[in-house]
mmCIF file of C-alpha atoms in Angstrom:
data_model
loop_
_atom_site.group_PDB
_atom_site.id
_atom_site.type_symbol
_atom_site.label_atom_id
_atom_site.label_comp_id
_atom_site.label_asym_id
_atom_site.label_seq_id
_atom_site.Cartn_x
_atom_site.Cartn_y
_atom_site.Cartn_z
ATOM 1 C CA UNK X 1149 93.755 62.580 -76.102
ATOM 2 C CA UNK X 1150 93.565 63.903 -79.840
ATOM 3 C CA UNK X 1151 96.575 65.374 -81.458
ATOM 4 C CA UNK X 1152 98.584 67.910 -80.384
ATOM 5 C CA UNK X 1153 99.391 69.524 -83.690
ATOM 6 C CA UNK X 1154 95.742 69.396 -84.618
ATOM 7 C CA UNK X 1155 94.873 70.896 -81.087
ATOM 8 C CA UNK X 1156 97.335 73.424 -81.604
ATOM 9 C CA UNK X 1157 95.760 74.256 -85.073
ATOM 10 C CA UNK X 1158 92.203 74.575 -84.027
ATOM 11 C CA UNK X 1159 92.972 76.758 -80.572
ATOM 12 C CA UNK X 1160 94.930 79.177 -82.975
ATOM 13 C CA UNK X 1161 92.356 79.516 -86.330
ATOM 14 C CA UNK X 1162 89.235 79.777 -83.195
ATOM 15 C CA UNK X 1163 91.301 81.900 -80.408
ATOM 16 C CA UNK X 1164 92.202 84.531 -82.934
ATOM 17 C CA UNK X 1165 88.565 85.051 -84.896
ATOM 18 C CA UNK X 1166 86.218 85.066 -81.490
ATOM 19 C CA UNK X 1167 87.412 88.497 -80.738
ATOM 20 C CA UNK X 1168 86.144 89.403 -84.112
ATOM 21 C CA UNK X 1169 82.789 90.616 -82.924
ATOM 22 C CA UNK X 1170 85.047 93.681 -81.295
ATOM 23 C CA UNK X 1171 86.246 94.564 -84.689
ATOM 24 C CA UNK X 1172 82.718 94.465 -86.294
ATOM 25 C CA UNK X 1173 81.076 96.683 -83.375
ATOM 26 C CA UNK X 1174 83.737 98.904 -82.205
ATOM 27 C CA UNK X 1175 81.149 100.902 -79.761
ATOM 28 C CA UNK X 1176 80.022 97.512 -78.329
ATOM 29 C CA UNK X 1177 81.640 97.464 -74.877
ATOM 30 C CA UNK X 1178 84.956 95.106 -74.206
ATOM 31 C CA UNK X 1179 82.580 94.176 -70.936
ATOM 32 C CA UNK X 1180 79.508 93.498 -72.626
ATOM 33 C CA UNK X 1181 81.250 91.404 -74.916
ATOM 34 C CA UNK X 1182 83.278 89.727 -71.687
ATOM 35 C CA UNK X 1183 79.487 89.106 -69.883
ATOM 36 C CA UNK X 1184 77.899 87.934 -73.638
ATOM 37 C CA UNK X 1185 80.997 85.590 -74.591
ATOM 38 C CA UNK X 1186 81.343 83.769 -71.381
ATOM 39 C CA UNK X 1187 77.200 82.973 -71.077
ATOM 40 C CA UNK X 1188 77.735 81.145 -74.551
ATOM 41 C CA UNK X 1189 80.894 79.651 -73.509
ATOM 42 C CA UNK X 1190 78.758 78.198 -70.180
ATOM 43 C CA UNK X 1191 76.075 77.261 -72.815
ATOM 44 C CA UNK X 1192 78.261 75.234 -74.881
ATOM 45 C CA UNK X 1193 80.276 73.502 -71.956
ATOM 46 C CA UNK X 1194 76.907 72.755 -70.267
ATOM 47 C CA UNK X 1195 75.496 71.010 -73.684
ATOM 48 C CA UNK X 1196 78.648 69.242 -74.262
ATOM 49 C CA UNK X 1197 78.643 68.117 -70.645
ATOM 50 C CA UNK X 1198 75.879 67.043 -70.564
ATOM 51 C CA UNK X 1199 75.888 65.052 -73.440
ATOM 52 C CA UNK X 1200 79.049 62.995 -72.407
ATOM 53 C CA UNK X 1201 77.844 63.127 -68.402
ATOM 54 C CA UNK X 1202 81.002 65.449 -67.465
ATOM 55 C CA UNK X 1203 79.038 67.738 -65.572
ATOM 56 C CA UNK X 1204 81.402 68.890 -62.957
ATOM 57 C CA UNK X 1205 82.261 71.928 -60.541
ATOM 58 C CA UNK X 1206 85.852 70.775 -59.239
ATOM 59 C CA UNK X 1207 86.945 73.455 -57.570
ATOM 60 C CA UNK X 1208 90.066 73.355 -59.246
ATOM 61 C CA UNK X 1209 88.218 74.367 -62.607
ATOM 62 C CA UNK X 1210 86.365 77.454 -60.408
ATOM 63 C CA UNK X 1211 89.979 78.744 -59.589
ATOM 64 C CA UNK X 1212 90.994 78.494 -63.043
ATOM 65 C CA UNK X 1213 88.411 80.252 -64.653
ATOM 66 C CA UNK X 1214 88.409 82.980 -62.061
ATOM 67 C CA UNK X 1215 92.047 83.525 -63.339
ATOM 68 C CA UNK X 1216 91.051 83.841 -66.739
ATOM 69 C CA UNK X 1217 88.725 86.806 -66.262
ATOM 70 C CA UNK X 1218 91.287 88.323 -64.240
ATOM 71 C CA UNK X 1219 93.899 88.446 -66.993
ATOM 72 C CA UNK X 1220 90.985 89.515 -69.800
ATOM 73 C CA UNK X 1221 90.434 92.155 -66.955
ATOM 74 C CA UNK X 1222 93.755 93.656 -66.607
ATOM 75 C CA UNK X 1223 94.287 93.183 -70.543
ATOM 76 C CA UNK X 1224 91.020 95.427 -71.006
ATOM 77 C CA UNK X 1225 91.932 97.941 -68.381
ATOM 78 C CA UNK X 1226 95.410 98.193 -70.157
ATOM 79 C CA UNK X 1227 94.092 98.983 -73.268
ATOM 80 C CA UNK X 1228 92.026 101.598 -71.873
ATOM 81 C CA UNK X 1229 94.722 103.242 -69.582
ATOM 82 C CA UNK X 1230 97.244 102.546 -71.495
ATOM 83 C CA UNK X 1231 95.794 104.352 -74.589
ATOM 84 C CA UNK X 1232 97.643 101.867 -77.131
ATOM 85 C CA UNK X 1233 95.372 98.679 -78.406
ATOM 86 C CA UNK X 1234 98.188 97.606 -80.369
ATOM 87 C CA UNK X 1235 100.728 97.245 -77.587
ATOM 88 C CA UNK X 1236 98.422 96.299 -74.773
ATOM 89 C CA UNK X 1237 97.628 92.869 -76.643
ATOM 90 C CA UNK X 1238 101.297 92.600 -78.287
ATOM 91 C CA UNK X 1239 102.994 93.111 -74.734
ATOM 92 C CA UNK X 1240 100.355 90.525 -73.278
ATOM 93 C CA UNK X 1241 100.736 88.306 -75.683
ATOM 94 C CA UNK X 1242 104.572 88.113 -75.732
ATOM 95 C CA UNK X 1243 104.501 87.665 -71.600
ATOM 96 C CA UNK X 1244 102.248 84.851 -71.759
ATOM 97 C CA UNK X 1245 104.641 83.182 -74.095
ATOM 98 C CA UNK X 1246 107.745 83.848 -72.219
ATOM 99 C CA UNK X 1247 105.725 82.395 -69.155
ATOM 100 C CA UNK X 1248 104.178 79.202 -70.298
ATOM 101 C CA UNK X 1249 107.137 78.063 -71.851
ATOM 102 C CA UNK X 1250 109.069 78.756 -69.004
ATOM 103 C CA UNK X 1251 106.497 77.019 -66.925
ATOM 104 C CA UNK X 1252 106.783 74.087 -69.018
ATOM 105 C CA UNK X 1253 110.634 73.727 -68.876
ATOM 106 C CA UNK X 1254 111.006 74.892 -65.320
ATOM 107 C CA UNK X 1255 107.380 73.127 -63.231
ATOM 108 C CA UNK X 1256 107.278 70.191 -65.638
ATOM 109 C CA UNK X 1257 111.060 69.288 -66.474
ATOM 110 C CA UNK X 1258 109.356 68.813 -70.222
ATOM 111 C CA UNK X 1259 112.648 68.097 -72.654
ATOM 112 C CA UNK X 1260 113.483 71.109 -74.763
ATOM 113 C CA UNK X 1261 116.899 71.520 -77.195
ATOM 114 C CA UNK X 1262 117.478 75.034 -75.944
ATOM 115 C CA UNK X 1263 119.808 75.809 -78.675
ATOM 116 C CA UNK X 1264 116.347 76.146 -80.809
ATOM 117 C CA UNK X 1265 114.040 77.141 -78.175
ATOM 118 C CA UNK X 1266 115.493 80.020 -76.722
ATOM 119 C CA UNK X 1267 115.999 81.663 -80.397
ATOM 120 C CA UNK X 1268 112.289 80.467 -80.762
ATOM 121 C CA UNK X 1269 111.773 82.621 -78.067
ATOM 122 C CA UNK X 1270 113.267 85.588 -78.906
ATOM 123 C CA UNK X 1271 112.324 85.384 -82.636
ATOM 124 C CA UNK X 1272 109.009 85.220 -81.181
ATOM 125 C CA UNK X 1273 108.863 88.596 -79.075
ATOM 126 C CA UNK X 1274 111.009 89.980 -81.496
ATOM 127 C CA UNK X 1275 108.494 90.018 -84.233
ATOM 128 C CA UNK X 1276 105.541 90.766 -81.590
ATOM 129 C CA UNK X 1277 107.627 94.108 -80.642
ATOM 130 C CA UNK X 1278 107.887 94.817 -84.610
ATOM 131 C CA UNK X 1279 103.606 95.109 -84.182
ATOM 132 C CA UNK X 1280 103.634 97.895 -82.164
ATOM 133 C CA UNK X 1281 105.399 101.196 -81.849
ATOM 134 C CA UNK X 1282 107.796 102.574 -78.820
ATOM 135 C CA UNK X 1283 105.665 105.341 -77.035
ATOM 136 C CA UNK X 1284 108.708 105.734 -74.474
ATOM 137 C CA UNK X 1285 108.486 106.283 -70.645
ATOM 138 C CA UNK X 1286 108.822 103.815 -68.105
ATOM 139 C CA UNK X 1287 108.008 100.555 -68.970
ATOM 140 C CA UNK X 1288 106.160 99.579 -65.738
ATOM 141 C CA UNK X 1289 103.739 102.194 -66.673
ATOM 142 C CA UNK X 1290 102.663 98.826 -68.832
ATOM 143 C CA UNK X 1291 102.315 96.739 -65.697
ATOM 144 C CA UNK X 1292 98.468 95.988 -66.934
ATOM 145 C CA UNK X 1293 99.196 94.331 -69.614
ATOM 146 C CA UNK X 1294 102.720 92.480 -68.519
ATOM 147 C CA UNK X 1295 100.305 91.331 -65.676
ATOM 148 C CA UNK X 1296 97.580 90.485 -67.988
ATOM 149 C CA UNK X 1297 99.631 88.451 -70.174
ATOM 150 C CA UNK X 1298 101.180 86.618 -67.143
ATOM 151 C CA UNK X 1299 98.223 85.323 -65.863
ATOM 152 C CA UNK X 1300 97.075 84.383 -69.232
ATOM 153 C CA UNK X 1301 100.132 82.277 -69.673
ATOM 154 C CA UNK X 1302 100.075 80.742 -66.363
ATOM 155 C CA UNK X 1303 95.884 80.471 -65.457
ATOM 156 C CA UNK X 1304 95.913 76.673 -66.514
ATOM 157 C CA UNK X 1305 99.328 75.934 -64.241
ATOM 158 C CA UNK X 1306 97.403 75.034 -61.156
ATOM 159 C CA UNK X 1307 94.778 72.243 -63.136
ATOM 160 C CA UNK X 1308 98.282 71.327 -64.647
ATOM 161 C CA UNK X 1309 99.975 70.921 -61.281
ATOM 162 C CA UNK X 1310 97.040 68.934 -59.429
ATOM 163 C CA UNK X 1311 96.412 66.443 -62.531
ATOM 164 C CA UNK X 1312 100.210 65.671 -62.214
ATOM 165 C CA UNK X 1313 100.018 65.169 -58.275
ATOM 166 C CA UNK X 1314 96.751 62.788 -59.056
ATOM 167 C CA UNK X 1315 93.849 64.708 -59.250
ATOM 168 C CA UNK X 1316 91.806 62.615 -61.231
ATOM 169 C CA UNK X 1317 90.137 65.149 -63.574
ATOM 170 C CA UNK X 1318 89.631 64.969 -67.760
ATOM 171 C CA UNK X 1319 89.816 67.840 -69.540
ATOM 172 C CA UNK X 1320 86.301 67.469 -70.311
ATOM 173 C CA UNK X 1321 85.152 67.756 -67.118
ATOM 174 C CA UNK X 1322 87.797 70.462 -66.203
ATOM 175 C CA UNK X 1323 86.499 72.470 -68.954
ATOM 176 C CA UNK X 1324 82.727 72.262 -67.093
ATOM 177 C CA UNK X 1325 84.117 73.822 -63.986
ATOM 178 C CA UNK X 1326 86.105 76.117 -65.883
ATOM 179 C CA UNK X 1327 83.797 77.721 -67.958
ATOM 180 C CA UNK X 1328 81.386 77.786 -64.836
ATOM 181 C CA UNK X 1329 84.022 79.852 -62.787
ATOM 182 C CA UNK X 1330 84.796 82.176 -65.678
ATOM 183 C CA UNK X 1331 80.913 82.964 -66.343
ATOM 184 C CA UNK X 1332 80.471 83.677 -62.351
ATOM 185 C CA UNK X 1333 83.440 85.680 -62.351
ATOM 186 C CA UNK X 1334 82.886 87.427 -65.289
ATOM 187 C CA UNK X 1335 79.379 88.246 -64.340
ATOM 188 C CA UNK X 1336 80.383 89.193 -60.768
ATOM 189 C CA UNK X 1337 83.129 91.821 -62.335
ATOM 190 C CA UNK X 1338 80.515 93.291 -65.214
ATOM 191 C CA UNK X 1339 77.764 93.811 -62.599
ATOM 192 C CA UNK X 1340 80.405 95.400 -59.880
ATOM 193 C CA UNK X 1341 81.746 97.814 -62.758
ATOM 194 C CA UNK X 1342 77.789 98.683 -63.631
ATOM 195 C CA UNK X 1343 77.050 99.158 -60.111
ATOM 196 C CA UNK X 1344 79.931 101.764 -59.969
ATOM 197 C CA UNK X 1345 79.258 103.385 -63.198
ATOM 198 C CA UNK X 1346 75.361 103.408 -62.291
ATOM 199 C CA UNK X 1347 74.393 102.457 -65.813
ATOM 200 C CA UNK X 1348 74.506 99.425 -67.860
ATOM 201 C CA UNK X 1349 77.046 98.936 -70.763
ATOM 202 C CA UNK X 1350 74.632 98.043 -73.153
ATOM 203 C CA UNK X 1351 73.684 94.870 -74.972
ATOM 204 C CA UNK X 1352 72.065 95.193 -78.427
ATOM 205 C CA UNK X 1353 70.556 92.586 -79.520
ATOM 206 C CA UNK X 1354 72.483 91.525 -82.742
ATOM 207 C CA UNK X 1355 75.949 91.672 -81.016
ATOM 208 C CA UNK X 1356 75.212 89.908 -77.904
ATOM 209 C CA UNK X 1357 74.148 86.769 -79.750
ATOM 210 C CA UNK X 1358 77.222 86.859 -81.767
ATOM 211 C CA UNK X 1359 79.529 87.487 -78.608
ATOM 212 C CA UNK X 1360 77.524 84.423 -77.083
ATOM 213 C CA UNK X 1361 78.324 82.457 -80.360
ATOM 214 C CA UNK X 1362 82.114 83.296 -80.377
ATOM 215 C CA UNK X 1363 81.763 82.089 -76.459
ATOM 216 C CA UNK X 1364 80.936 78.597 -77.458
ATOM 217 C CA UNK X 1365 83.098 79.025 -80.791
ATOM 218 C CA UNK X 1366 85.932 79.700 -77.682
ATOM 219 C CA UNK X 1367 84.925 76.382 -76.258
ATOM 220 C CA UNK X 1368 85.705 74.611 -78.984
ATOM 221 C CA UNK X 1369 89.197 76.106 -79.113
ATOM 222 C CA UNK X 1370 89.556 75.819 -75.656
ATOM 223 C CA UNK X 1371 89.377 71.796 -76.413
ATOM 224 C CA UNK X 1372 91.901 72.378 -79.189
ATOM 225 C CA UNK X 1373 94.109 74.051 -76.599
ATOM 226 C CA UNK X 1374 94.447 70.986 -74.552
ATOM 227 C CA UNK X 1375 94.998 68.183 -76.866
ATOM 228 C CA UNK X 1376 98.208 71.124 -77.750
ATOM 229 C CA UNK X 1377 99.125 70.985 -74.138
ATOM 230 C CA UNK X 1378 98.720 67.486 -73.238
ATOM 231 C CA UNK X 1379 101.777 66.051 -71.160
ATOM 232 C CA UNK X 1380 104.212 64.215 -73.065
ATOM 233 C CA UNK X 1381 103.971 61.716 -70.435
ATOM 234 C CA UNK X 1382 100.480 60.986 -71.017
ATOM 235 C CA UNK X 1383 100.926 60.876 -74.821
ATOM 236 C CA UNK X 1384 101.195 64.047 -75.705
ATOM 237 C CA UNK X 1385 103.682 65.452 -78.664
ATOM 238 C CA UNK X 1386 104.277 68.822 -77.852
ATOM 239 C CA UNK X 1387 103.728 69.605 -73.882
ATOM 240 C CA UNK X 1388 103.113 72.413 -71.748
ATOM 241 C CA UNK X 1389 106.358 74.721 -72.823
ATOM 242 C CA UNK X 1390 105.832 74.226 -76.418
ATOM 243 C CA UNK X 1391 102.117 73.647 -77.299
ATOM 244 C CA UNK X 1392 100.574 76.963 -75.143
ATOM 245 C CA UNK X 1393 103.296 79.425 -76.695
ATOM 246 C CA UNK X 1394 102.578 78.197 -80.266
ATOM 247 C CA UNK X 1395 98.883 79.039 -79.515
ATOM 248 C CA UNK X 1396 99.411 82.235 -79.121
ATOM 249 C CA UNK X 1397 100.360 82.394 -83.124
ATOM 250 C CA UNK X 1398 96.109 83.540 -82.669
ATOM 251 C CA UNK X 1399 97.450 86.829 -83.121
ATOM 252 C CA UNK X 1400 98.523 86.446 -87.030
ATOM 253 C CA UNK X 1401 94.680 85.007 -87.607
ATOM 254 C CA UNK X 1402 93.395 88.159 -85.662
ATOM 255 C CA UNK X 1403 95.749 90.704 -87.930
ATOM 256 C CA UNK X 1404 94.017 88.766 -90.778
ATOM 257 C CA UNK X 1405 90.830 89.574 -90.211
ATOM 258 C CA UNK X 1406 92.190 92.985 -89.713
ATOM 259 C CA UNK X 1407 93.931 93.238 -93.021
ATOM 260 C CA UNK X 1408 91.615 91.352 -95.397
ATOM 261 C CA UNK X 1409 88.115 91.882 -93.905
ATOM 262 C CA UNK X 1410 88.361 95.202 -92.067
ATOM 263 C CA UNK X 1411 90.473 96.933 -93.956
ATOM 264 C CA UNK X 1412 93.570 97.320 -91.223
ATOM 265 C CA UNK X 1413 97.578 98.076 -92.499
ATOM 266 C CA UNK X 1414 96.621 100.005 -95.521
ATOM 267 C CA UNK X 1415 99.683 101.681 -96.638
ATOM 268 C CA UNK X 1416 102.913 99.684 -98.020
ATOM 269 C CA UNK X 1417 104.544 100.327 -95.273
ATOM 270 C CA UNK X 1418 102.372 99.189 -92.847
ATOM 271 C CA UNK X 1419 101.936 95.631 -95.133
ATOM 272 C CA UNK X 1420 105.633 95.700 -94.911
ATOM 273 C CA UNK X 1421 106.232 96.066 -91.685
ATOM 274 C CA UNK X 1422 103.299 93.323 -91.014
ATOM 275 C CA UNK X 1423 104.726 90.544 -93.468
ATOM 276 C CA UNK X 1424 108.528 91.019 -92.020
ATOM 277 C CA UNK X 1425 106.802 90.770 -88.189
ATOM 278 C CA UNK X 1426 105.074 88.358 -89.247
ATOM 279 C CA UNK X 1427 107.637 86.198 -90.667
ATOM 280 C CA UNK X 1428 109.956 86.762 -87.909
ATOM 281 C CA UNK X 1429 107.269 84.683 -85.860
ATOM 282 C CA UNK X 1430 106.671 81.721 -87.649
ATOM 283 C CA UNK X 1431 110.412 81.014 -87.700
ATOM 284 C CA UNK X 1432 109.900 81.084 -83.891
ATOM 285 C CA UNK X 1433 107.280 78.745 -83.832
ATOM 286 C CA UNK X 1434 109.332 76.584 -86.388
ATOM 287 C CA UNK X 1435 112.067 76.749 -84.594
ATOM 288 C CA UNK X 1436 109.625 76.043 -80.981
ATOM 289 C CA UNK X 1437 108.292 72.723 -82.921
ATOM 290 C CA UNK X 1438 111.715 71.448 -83.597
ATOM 291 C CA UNK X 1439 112.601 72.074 -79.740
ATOM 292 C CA UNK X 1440 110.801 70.089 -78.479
ATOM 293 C CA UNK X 1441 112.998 67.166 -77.797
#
């Protein structure tokens, strides 16, 4: 089953540095990278399955990953439409965590002391709203990224649902089927939105093995991620409403690489305004680990 805490460790180090590519090449497309990262994650699962003779295409695991490239989908049109790359992934990211751990407490009946996980909660989208400015209007005028963010927090619900009723799949062989249905997907979407552009995105050569490499780097976290998420009831330590929020602390490693490789936050202020945010969220997620009853 591995460890939970261990899981929860790995998913957030690897989910917040495969993106990193994006930060390196700016002008490399968000849907070449999509098409390039989910052909190495398919690469890696395959290997890996394989190797343990998990090869699997449970339909469960197609619906899944078709999810997943539907919230990276809405989450890149936000941040084009929305203008704001900041607050696209910040609003996301604070709707998924509102949603799993609902989903946990509400689908699962998973034991939580709410007198620490609800101010987990808030701490936690309190000090994702100190990462991004107000730019005013209407918030549904947001709706990509709320949506994206939903979907991202919910995408695994369904595999989650059908193990519980008796669908006997491991998360090894889930993760086959999964990765299979994101790379269709994915590759379905990017050749649609080159088909309607009438020209390709672009793949140079250097970047689109390194997006393939943070694919199969995403694997790996993807593992990490369920040993986090495992059901209490099948040996797990944190669950569904605690483990999946507390990966999303992926977005402090990210705003690391942006600080001390790239150069991100340079003026006091900005530091500042980053270490207090930042703060603010790991009480949440100590507060979230104490919950969890």
């Amino acid at each position: 089953m591995g460890n939970s805490y261990l899981g929860a460790l790995l998913a957030i180090v690897i989910f917040g540095s495969y993106m990193v590519p994006l930060k390196k090449w700016s002008s490399y497309s968000s849907w070449s990278f999509l098409s390039m990262m989910t052909t190495g994650a398919l690469l890696c699962s395959l290997v890996i399955a394989f190797v343990t003779g998990t090869f699997n295409m449970n339909p469960m695991g197609l619906l899944c990953g078709a999810l997943w490239v539907a919230g990276g989908a809405f989450c890149f049109w936000a941040v084009q439409a929305e203008a704001d790359l900041a607050g696209a992934g910040v609003r996301a990211m604070g709707v998924s965590i509102l949603a799993s751990f609902l989903s946990g407490v509400l689908l699962f009946g998973e034991p939580s002391n709410y007198a620490l996980s609800i101010p987990a909660i808030v701490c936690f989208l309190v000090g994702l709203s100190r990462l991004t400015p107000s730019t005013g209007g209407s918030v549904f005028k947001n709706w990509r990224s709320f949506l994206g963010g939903f979907v991202f927090g919910t995408y695994l619900i369904p595999f989650k649902i059908a193990t519980a009723h008796g669908l006997q799949l491991t998360d090894v062989e889930f993760m086959c089927s999964l990765s299979i249905g994101i790379f269709i997907t994915s590759q379905i979407l990017v050749g649609i939105l080159m088909l309607k552009r009438k020209k390709s995105f672009g793949f140079p050569v250097l970047p689109s093995l390194v997006c393939a490499g943070a694919g199969a780097l995403w694997t790996i976290g993807m593992h990490g991620c369920f040993w986090a998420i495992a059901p209490i009831a099948a040996g797990g330590t944190l669950g569904y409403a605690v483990g999946y929020p507390l990966t999303q602390l992926n977005l402090l490693v990210n705003l690391s690489w942006g600080v001390f490789v790239f150069g991100e936050y340079k003026t006091a202020k900005e530091r500042i305004k980053l270490l207090l945010a930042t703060f603010i969220i790991l009480a949440g997620a100590v507060l979230l680990t104490l919950s969890k009853g």
